[in-house]
Amino acid sequence: MPIQMQSIGLVAAALLAAALISLVTTPIVKNLAVKIGAVDVPRDSRRMHDHPIPRMGGLAIFLGFLFSILIFLPLTTPLRGMMLGAVIIVILGIFDDIYALGAKFKFVIQIAAALIAVLSGNVISLLSNPNVFSSNPYWELGVLSIPVSVFWIVAITNAVNLIDGLDGLACGVSTISSLTMLVIALVVSEPQVALLMAALAGACIGFLPYNLNPAKIFMGDTGSTFLGFVLAVVSIQGLFKAAAIISFAVPFLLLGLPIFDTGMAIVRRLAKGQSPMAPDRGHIHHRLIDMGLTQKQAVAVLYVISAILGLCAVVLTTNGVEKAMMFLLALFIIGLLWVKMYLARGNSDSQPSKGAGKQKNSGKGERDPK
């Protein structure tokens, strides 16, 4: 079905409204964070900044998103459930940014918020069968639909939180994922999903000028868990509906970077006999910094990876599996060449020292869930 110009106009308006509100409210939230003590003070080697920086900036992202949603979308039951769960996640994030709450307590609240969204209709009722040779094109989850949906939402919520370790990283990656999901929603005629993603992308874009290196404010758990929660719930609404192979693969492509980083973190920690929730300095962004990259270079590399995965998701949706695989291979090669050229230019300009990975700079190393 062709994309209607009216839908594109509404999407653009929703994105612009969210961006303006986020842009205007971020300085206000920054001052509020300082007053109530929501400040990130560098105390260990995982932090990339060398001076206290206000966090809780995710509140501005939430306000931009909420403003746009209330204007451009009818409050259906699934949307009410998602928004109520998001409010709980944001409140939890605010308290965590101020008081550093324990991981178990946060995990329980995240499950409760996910349950609210799932019981309101945001549920994965079927999964496409990845076995293309099977006569059964999809699996009906039945009684497993609720626990599978809750697991997906909680997992993605924490996955986005875990990659929030450099200035602008989680916000930028979430923007790329949102815009990709927006395009896919327009292509498959899901206008509500497109508007939701426009609001989320706009809210992130409005916040980014304050969050790019050197960051003036961090989004904190308030923002990273909120972004993960919304991306997870909306992916259920727009991408797990169809009984086709793409409905299985697309969400994992869109959220591939946080999913991969979180999976590797769990494996790494278990291999060391640690708790999967134990913080460490082994995330992808840490490794890039330890290789000698600057923060801006590391973030640019991860943006490119997210964009490649997003483009492959779009191609998979519109052209099928074979073309998507060829496109992925071509983009991967182009991406490698671009990264090599970018790093070579950056290294010639900055000539980082041998210990560049341990240098102090004004970036951010957000806390992992404790």
Short mmCIF file of C-alpha atoms in Angstrom, two decimals, residues 14-370:
data_model
loop_
_atom_site.label_atom_id
_atom_site.label_comp_id
_atom_site.label_asym_id
_atom_site.label_seq_id
_atom_site.Cartn_x
_atom_site.Cartn_y
_atom_site.Cartn_z
CA ALA A 14 4.66 14.67 15.82
CA LEU A 15 8.44 14.51 15.49
CA LEU A 16 8.81 18.31 15.47
CA ALA A 17 6.51 18.81 18.48
CA ALA A 18 8.38 16.25 20.57
CA ALA A 19 11.76 17.70 19.56
CA LEU A 20 10.77 21.26 20.52
CA ILE A 21 9.40 20.27 23.93
CA SER A 22 12.48 18.13 24.67
CA LEU A 23 14.82 20.90 23.53
CA VAL A 24 13.10 23.54 25.67
CA THR A 25 12.67 21.44 28.82
CA THR A 26 16.18 19.95 28.97
CA PRO A 27 17.81 23.07 30.56
CA ILE A 28 14.97 23.15 33.11
CA VAL A 29 15.49 19.47 33.93
CA LYS A 30 19.24 20.09 34.20
CA ASN A 31 18.74 22.76 36.86
CA LEU A 32 16.25 20.54 38.69
CA ALA A 33 18.71 17.62 38.67
CA VAL A 34 21.40 19.77 40.31
CA LYS A 35 18.98 20.99 43.00
CA ILE A 36 17.76 17.51 43.99
CA GLY A 37 21.18 15.83 43.80
CA ALA A 38 20.73 13.77 40.62
CA VAL A 39 24.38 14.24 39.64
CA ASP A 40 26.82 11.67 38.27
CA VAL A 41 30.11 11.92 40.16
CA PRO A 42 33.01 9.91 38.61
CA ARG A 43 34.23 7.39 41.17
CA ASP A 44 35.67 4.52 39.12
CA SER A 45 37.41 3.68 35.84
CA ARG A 46 34.12 2.89 34.07
CA ARG A 47 33.21 6.59 34.06
CA MET A 48 34.41 8.47 31.02
CA HIS A 49 33.99 11.95 32.52
CA ASP A 50 36.22 13.76 35.01
CA HIS A 51 33.75 16.11 36.69
CA PRO A 52 30.21 15.90 38.13
CA ILE A 53 27.48 16.12 35.48
CA PRO A 54 23.71 16.28 36.09
CA ARG A 55 21.73 13.23 35.03
CA MET A 56 17.96 12.59 34.90
CA GLY A 57 17.83 14.25 31.45
CA GLY A 58 15.55 11.44 30.34
CA LEU A 59 12.73 13.36 32.00
CA ALA A 60 12.92 15.92 29.17
CA ILE A 61 12.77 13.10 26.60
CA PHE A 62 9.71 11.70 28.35
CA LEU A 63 7.99 15.09 28.44
CA GLY A 64 8.57 15.63 24.71
CA PHE A 65 7.26 12.15 23.94
CA LEU A 66 4.22 12.55 26.19
CA PHE A 67 3.31 15.97 24.75
CA SER A 68 3.42 14.66 21.19
CA ILE A 69 1.44 11.51 22.00
CA LEU A 70 -1.37 13.42 23.72
CA ILE A 71 -1.74 15.68 20.69
CA PHE A 72 -1.43 13.27 17.79
CA LEU A 73 -2.66 9.87 19.01
CA PRO A 74 -5.95 8.57 20.43
CA LEU A 75 -5.48 6.91 23.81
CA THR A 76 -6.36 3.31 23.01
CA THR A 77 -6.17 0.64 25.70
CA PRO A 78 -2.76 -0.69 24.55
CA LEU A 79 -1.39 2.86 24.40
CA ARG A 80 -2.73 3.65 27.90
CA GLY A 81 -1.05 0.51 29.20
CA MET A 82 2.24 1.44 27.57
CA MET A 83 2.11 5.01 28.89
CA LEU A 84 1.25 3.88 32.43
CA GLY A 85 4.14 1.43 32.36
CA ALA A 86 6.41 4.16 30.97
CA VAL A 87 5.42 6.53 33.78
CA ILE A 88 6.38 3.86 36.33
CA ILE A 89 9.71 3.33 34.57
CA VAL A 90 10.42 7.08 34.52
CA ILE A 91 9.57 7.51 38.22
CA LEU A 92 11.79 4.51 39.04
CA GLY A 93 14.57 6.07 36.95
CA ILE A 94 14.29 9.42 38.73
CA PHE A 95 14.66 7.79 42.14
CA ASP A 96 17.53 5.65 40.85
CA ASP A 97 19.34 8.71 39.47
CA ILE A 98 19.05 10.35 42.90
CA TYR A 99 19.48 7.45 45.33
CA ALA A 100 21.12 4.60 43.28
CA LEU A 101 18.54 1.88 43.94
CA GLY A 102 19.36 -1.82 44.12
CA ALA A 103 19.14 -4.03 41.04
CA LYS A 104 16.65 -6.54 42.47
CA PHE A 105 14.19 -3.82 43.46
CA LYS A 106 14.46 -2.18 40.03
CA PHE A 107 14.01 -5.53 38.32
CA VAL A 108 10.76 -6.19 40.20
CA ILE A 109 9.35 -2.76 39.32
CA GLN A 110 10.35 -3.22 35.68
CA ILE A 111 8.48 -6.53 35.58
CA ALA A 112 5.40 -4.84 37.07
CA ALA A 113 5.55 -2.06 34.47
CA ALA A 114 5.96 -4.61 31.68
CA LEU A 115 2.99 -6.60 33.00
CA ILE A 116 0.79 -3.51 32.89
CA ALA A 117 1.71 -2.94 29.25
CA VAL A 118 1.28 -6.60 28.32
CA LEU A 119 -2.09 -7.06 30.08
CA SER A 120 -3.32 -3.95 28.23
CA GLY A 121 -2.88 -5.71 24.90
CA ASN A 122 0.80 -5.25 24.03
CA VAL A 123 1.46 -8.97 23.78
CA ILE A 124 3.44 -11.27 21.50
CA SER A 125 0.82 -13.89 20.66
CA LEU A 126 2.79 -15.62 17.91
CA LEU A 127 6.32 -15.85 16.59
CA SER A 128 7.32 -16.54 13.02
CA ASN A 129 9.09 -19.85 12.64
CA PRO A 130 12.77 -19.24 11.76
CA ASN A 131 12.82 -22.69 10.12
CA VAL A 132 11.88 -21.75 6.55
CA PHE A 133 11.54 -25.44 5.62
CA SER A 134 8.83 -26.08 8.20
CA SER A 135 5.22 -26.50 7.08
CA ASN A 136 4.14 -24.44 10.10
CA PRO A 137 4.90 -20.76 9.30
CA TYR A 138 4.55 -19.56 12.89
CA TRP A 139 4.35 -20.62 16.53
CA GLU A 140 1.30 -19.76 18.61
CA LEU A 141 2.59 -18.98 22.08
CA GLY A 142 -0.69 -19.53 23.94
CA VAL A 143 -0.12 -19.35 27.71
CA LEU A 144 3.51 -18.44 27.10
CA SER A 145 2.58 -15.18 25.37
CA ILE A 146 2.52 -13.14 28.61
CA PRO A 147 5.86 -14.33 30.08
CA VAL A 148 7.56 -14.08 26.66
CA SER A 149 6.26 -10.52 26.19
CA VAL A 150 7.31 -9.48 29.70
CA PHE A 151 10.76 -11.01 29.17
CA TRP A 152 11.20 -9.13 25.88
CA ILE A 153 10.20 -5.78 27.39
CA VAL A 154 12.38 -6.13 30.50
CA ALA A 155 15.34 -7.43 28.47
CA ILE A 156 15.28 -4.55 25.97
CA THR A 157 14.71 -2.02 28.76
CA ASN A 158 17.94 -3.11 30.41
CA ALA A 159 19.82 -3.63 27.14
CA VAL A 160 19.42 0.03 26.17
CA ASN A 161 20.42 1.02 29.70
CA LEU A 162 23.63 -1.01 29.43
CA ILE A 163 24.87 0.73 26.28
CA ASP A 164 24.41 4.17 27.87
CA GLY A 165 28.11 4.58 28.53
CA LEU A 166 29.33 7.40 26.27
CA ASP A 167 28.05 10.87 25.50
CA GLY A 168 25.13 10.62 23.08
CA LEU A 169 25.45 6.86 22.54
CA ALA A 170 22.17 5.44 23.87
CA CYS A 171 20.20 8.50 22.75
CA GLY A 172 21.66 8.36 19.24
CA VAL A 173 21.22 4.60 18.86
CA SER A 174 17.62 4.91 20.08
CA THR A 175 17.03 7.70 17.55
CA ILE A 176 18.32 5.49 14.73
CA SER A 177 16.17 2.55 15.89
CA SER A 178 13.10 4.80 16.21
CA LEU A 179 13.52 6.33 12.76
CA THR A 180 14.03 2.88 11.23
CA MET A 181 10.90 1.55 12.90
CA LEU A 182 9.07 4.68 11.72
CA VAL A 183 10.00 3.97 8.09
CA ILE A 184 9.00 0.32 8.39
CA ALA A 185 5.67 1.28 10.00
CA LEU A 186 4.90 3.63 7.10
CA VAL A 187 5.82 0.96 4.56
CA VAL A 188 3.57 -1.70 6.17
CA SER A 189 0.75 0.81 6.83
CA GLU A 190 0.93 1.02 10.64
CA PRO A 191 0.25 4.76 11.15
CA GLN A 192 -0.07 4.54 14.95
CA VAL A 193 3.32 2.88 15.26
CA ALA A 194 4.79 5.49 12.92
CA LEU A 195 3.45 8.33 15.08
CA LEU A 196 4.74 6.68 18.26
CA MET A 197 8.21 6.34 16.75
CA ALA A 198 8.11 9.90 15.40
CA ALA A 199 7.38 11.17 18.91
CA LEU A 200 10.19 9.10 20.41
CA ALA A 201 12.71 10.05 17.72
CA GLY A 202 11.79 13.72 18.03
CA ALA A 203 12.18 13.67 21.81
CA CYS A 204 15.64 12.10 21.42
CA ILE A 205 16.68 14.59 18.74
CA GLY A 206 15.67 17.52 20.96
CA PHE A 207 17.82 16.14 23.79
CA LEU A 208 20.89 15.22 21.72
CA PRO A 209 22.43 18.74 21.48
CA TYR A 210 22.86 18.70 25.27
CA ASN A 211 24.04 15.07 25.38
CA LEU A 212 26.65 14.90 22.62
CA ASN A 213 30.30 15.05 23.65
CA PRO A 214 31.11 17.00 25.75
CA ALA A 215 27.78 16.31 27.45
CA LYS A 216 26.11 19.01 29.53
CA ILE A 217 23.60 16.53 30.96
CA PHE A 218 23.14 12.74 30.99
CA MET A 219 19.81 11.03 30.39
CA GLY A 220 20.48 8.74 33.37
CA ASP A 221 18.43 5.64 34.09
CA THR A 222 15.40 7.91 33.74
CA GLY A 223 16.06 8.15 30.02
CA SER A 224 17.82 4.91 29.08
CA THR A 225 15.25 2.61 30.70
CA PHE A 226 12.37 4.72 29.34
CA LEU A 227 13.76 4.51 25.79
CA GLY A 228 14.30 0.76 26.10
CA PHE A 229 10.81 0.24 27.50
CA VAL A 230 9.07 2.19 24.72
CA LEU A 231 11.14 0.61 21.94
CA ALA A 232 10.35 -2.84 23.30
CA VAL A 233 6.61 -2.25 23.62
CA VAL A 234 6.24 -0.54 20.24
CA SER A 235 8.20 -3.33 18.55
CA ILE A 236 5.52 -5.69 19.87
CA GLN A 237 2.77 -3.47 18.48
CA GLY A 238 4.26 -3.05 15.03
CA LEU A 239 6.71 -5.85 14.29
CA PHE A 240 5.60 -9.08 15.97
CA LYS A 241 2.08 -9.04 14.46
CA ALA A 242 2.67 -10.60 11.07
CA ALA A 243 3.15 -14.36 10.76
CA ALA A 244 6.13 -13.93 8.46
CA ILE A 245 9.85 -14.49 8.78
CA ILE A 246 10.50 -10.76 8.86
CA SER A 247 8.48 -10.36 12.06
CA PHE A 248 11.04 -12.59 13.78
CA ALA A 249 14.18 -10.98 12.41
CA VAL A 250 13.34 -7.26 12.16
CA PRO A 251 13.16 -6.46 15.92
CA PHE A 252 16.51 -8.15 16.46
CA LEU A 253 18.08 -6.15 13.64
CA LEU A 254 16.62 -2.87 14.91
CA LEU A 255 17.85 -3.46 18.44
CA GLY A 256 20.86 -5.53 17.45
CA LEU A 257 23.55 -3.40 19.10
CA PRO A 258 22.07 -3.32 22.64
CA ILE A 259 21.00 -6.97 22.37
CA PHE A 260 24.49 -8.09 21.32
CA ASP A 261 26.25 -5.97 23.94
CA THR A 262 23.97 -7.22 26.72
CA GLY A 263 24.30 -10.84 25.63
CA MET A 264 28.08 -10.60 25.59
CA ALA A 265 28.07 -8.87 28.98
CA ILE A 266 26.03 -11.71 30.52
CA VAL A 267 28.29 -14.39 29.01
CA ARG A 268 31.42 -12.50 30.08
CA ARG A 269 30.27 -12.08 33.66
CA LEU A 270 29.04 -15.66 34.05
CA ALA A 271 32.36 -16.94 32.66
CA LYS A 272 34.12 -15.00 35.42
CA GLY A 273 31.78 -16.38 38.07
CA GLN A 274 30.14 -12.98 38.54
CA SER A 275 26.51 -11.98 38.72
CA PRO A 276 25.05 -11.10 35.28
CA MET A 277 24.15 -7.71 36.79
CA ALA A 278 27.64 -6.99 38.13
CA PRO A 279 29.02 -3.79 36.55
CA ASP A 280 32.26 -4.06 34.59
CA ARG A 281 34.32 -2.25 31.98
CA GLY A 282 33.94 -4.70 29.13
CA HIS A 283 31.14 -3.21 27.05
CA ILE A 284 31.67 -2.49 23.34
CA HIS A 285 32.13 1.24 23.95
CA HIS A 286 34.71 0.57 26.67
CA ARG A 287 36.67 -1.69 24.33
CA LEU A 288 36.65 0.92 21.57
CA ILE A 289 37.96 3.54 24.00
CA ASP A 290 40.67 1.14 25.22
CA MET A 291 41.72 0.61 21.59
CA GLY A 292 42.65 4.29 21.47
CA LEU A 293 39.52 5.81 19.97
CA THR A 294 38.19 9.11 21.22
CA GLN A 295 34.63 9.23 22.52
CA LYS A 296 33.39 10.87 19.33
CA GLN A 297 35.06 8.21 17.20
CA ALA A 298 33.67 5.35 19.28
CA VAL A 299 30.15 6.78 19.19
CA ALA A 300 30.41 7.35 15.42
CA VAL A 301 31.44 3.71 14.88
CA LEU A 302 28.48 2.45 16.91
CA TYR A 303 26.12 4.83 15.09
CA VAL A 304 27.30 3.36 11.78
CA ILE A 305 26.71 -0.19 13.03
CA SER A 306 23.19 0.72 14.20
CA ALA A 307 22.43 2.44 10.91
CA ILE A 308 23.61 -0.59 8.90
CA LEU A 309 21.40 -2.91 10.95
CA GLY A 310 18.48 -0.51 10.57
CA LEU A 311 18.87 -0.28 6.80
CA CYS A 312 18.99 -4.07 6.60
CA ALA A 313 15.74 -4.23 8.57
CA VAL A 314 14.10 -1.87 6.06
CA VAL A 315 15.39 -3.87 3.10
CA LEU A 316 14.25 -7.12 4.74
CA THR A 317 10.78 -5.68 5.19
CA THR A 318 10.46 -4.42 1.63
CA ASN A 319 12.53 -6.81 -0.51
CA GLY A 320 12.80 -10.17 1.21
CA VAL A 321 15.50 -12.24 2.88
CA GLU A 322 17.88 -12.81 -0.06
CA LYS A 323 18.22 -9.14 -1.00
CA ALA A 324 18.52 -8.17 2.65
CA MET A 325 21.45 -10.56 3.16
CA MET A 326 23.23 -9.22 0.07
CA PHE A 327 22.54 -5.68 1.23
CA LEU A 328 23.89 -6.48 4.71
CA LEU A 329 27.11 -7.86 3.22
CA ALA A 330 27.58 -4.83 0.97
CA LEU A 331 26.89 -2.38 3.80
CA PHE A 332 29.21 -4.28 6.11
CA ILE A 333 32.08 -3.92 3.64
CA ILE A 334 31.30 -0.24 3.05
CA GLY A 335 31.02 0.31 6.79
CA LEU A 336 34.42 -1.28 7.43
CA LEU A 337 36.04 0.94 4.80
CA TRP A 338 34.35 4.05 6.20
CA VAL A 339 35.37 3.24 9.77
CA LYS A 340 38.97 2.59 8.68
CA MET A 341 39.13 5.95 6.86
CA TYR A 342 37.44 7.79 9.75
CA LEU A 343 39.77 6.34 12.37
CA ALA A 344 42.84 6.97 10.24
CA ARG A 345 41.84 10.62 9.85
CA GLY A 346 40.98 10.95 13.54
CA ASN A 347 44.24 9.39 14.67
CA SER A 348 46.27 11.67 12.41
CA ASP A 349 44.50 14.69 13.90
CA SER A 350 44.62 13.75 17.58
CA GLN A 351 47.51 11.23 17.87
CA PRO A 352 46.16 9.63 21.09
CA SER A 353 48.72 8.36 23.54
CA LYS A 354 49.24 4.70 24.32
CA GLY A 355 47.02 5.00 27.37
CA ALA A 356 44.25 6.87 25.62
CA GLY A 357 41.70 4.39 26.86
CA LYS A 358 42.38 5.43 30.42
CA GLN A 359 42.52 9.16 29.86
CA LYS A 360 40.13 11.46 31.59
CA ASN A 361 37.69 13.33 29.43
CA SER A 362 34.30 14.86 29.70
CA GLY A 363 32.23 11.92 28.52
CA LYS A 364 29.87 9.71 30.42
CA GLY A 365 30.03 6.26 31.88
CA GLU A 366 26.55 5.51 33.11
CA ARG A 367 26.01 3.03 35.85
CA ASP A 368 25.07 -0.53 34.97
CA PRO A 369 22.06 -1.85 36.89
CA LYS A 370 23.47 -2.92 40.23
#
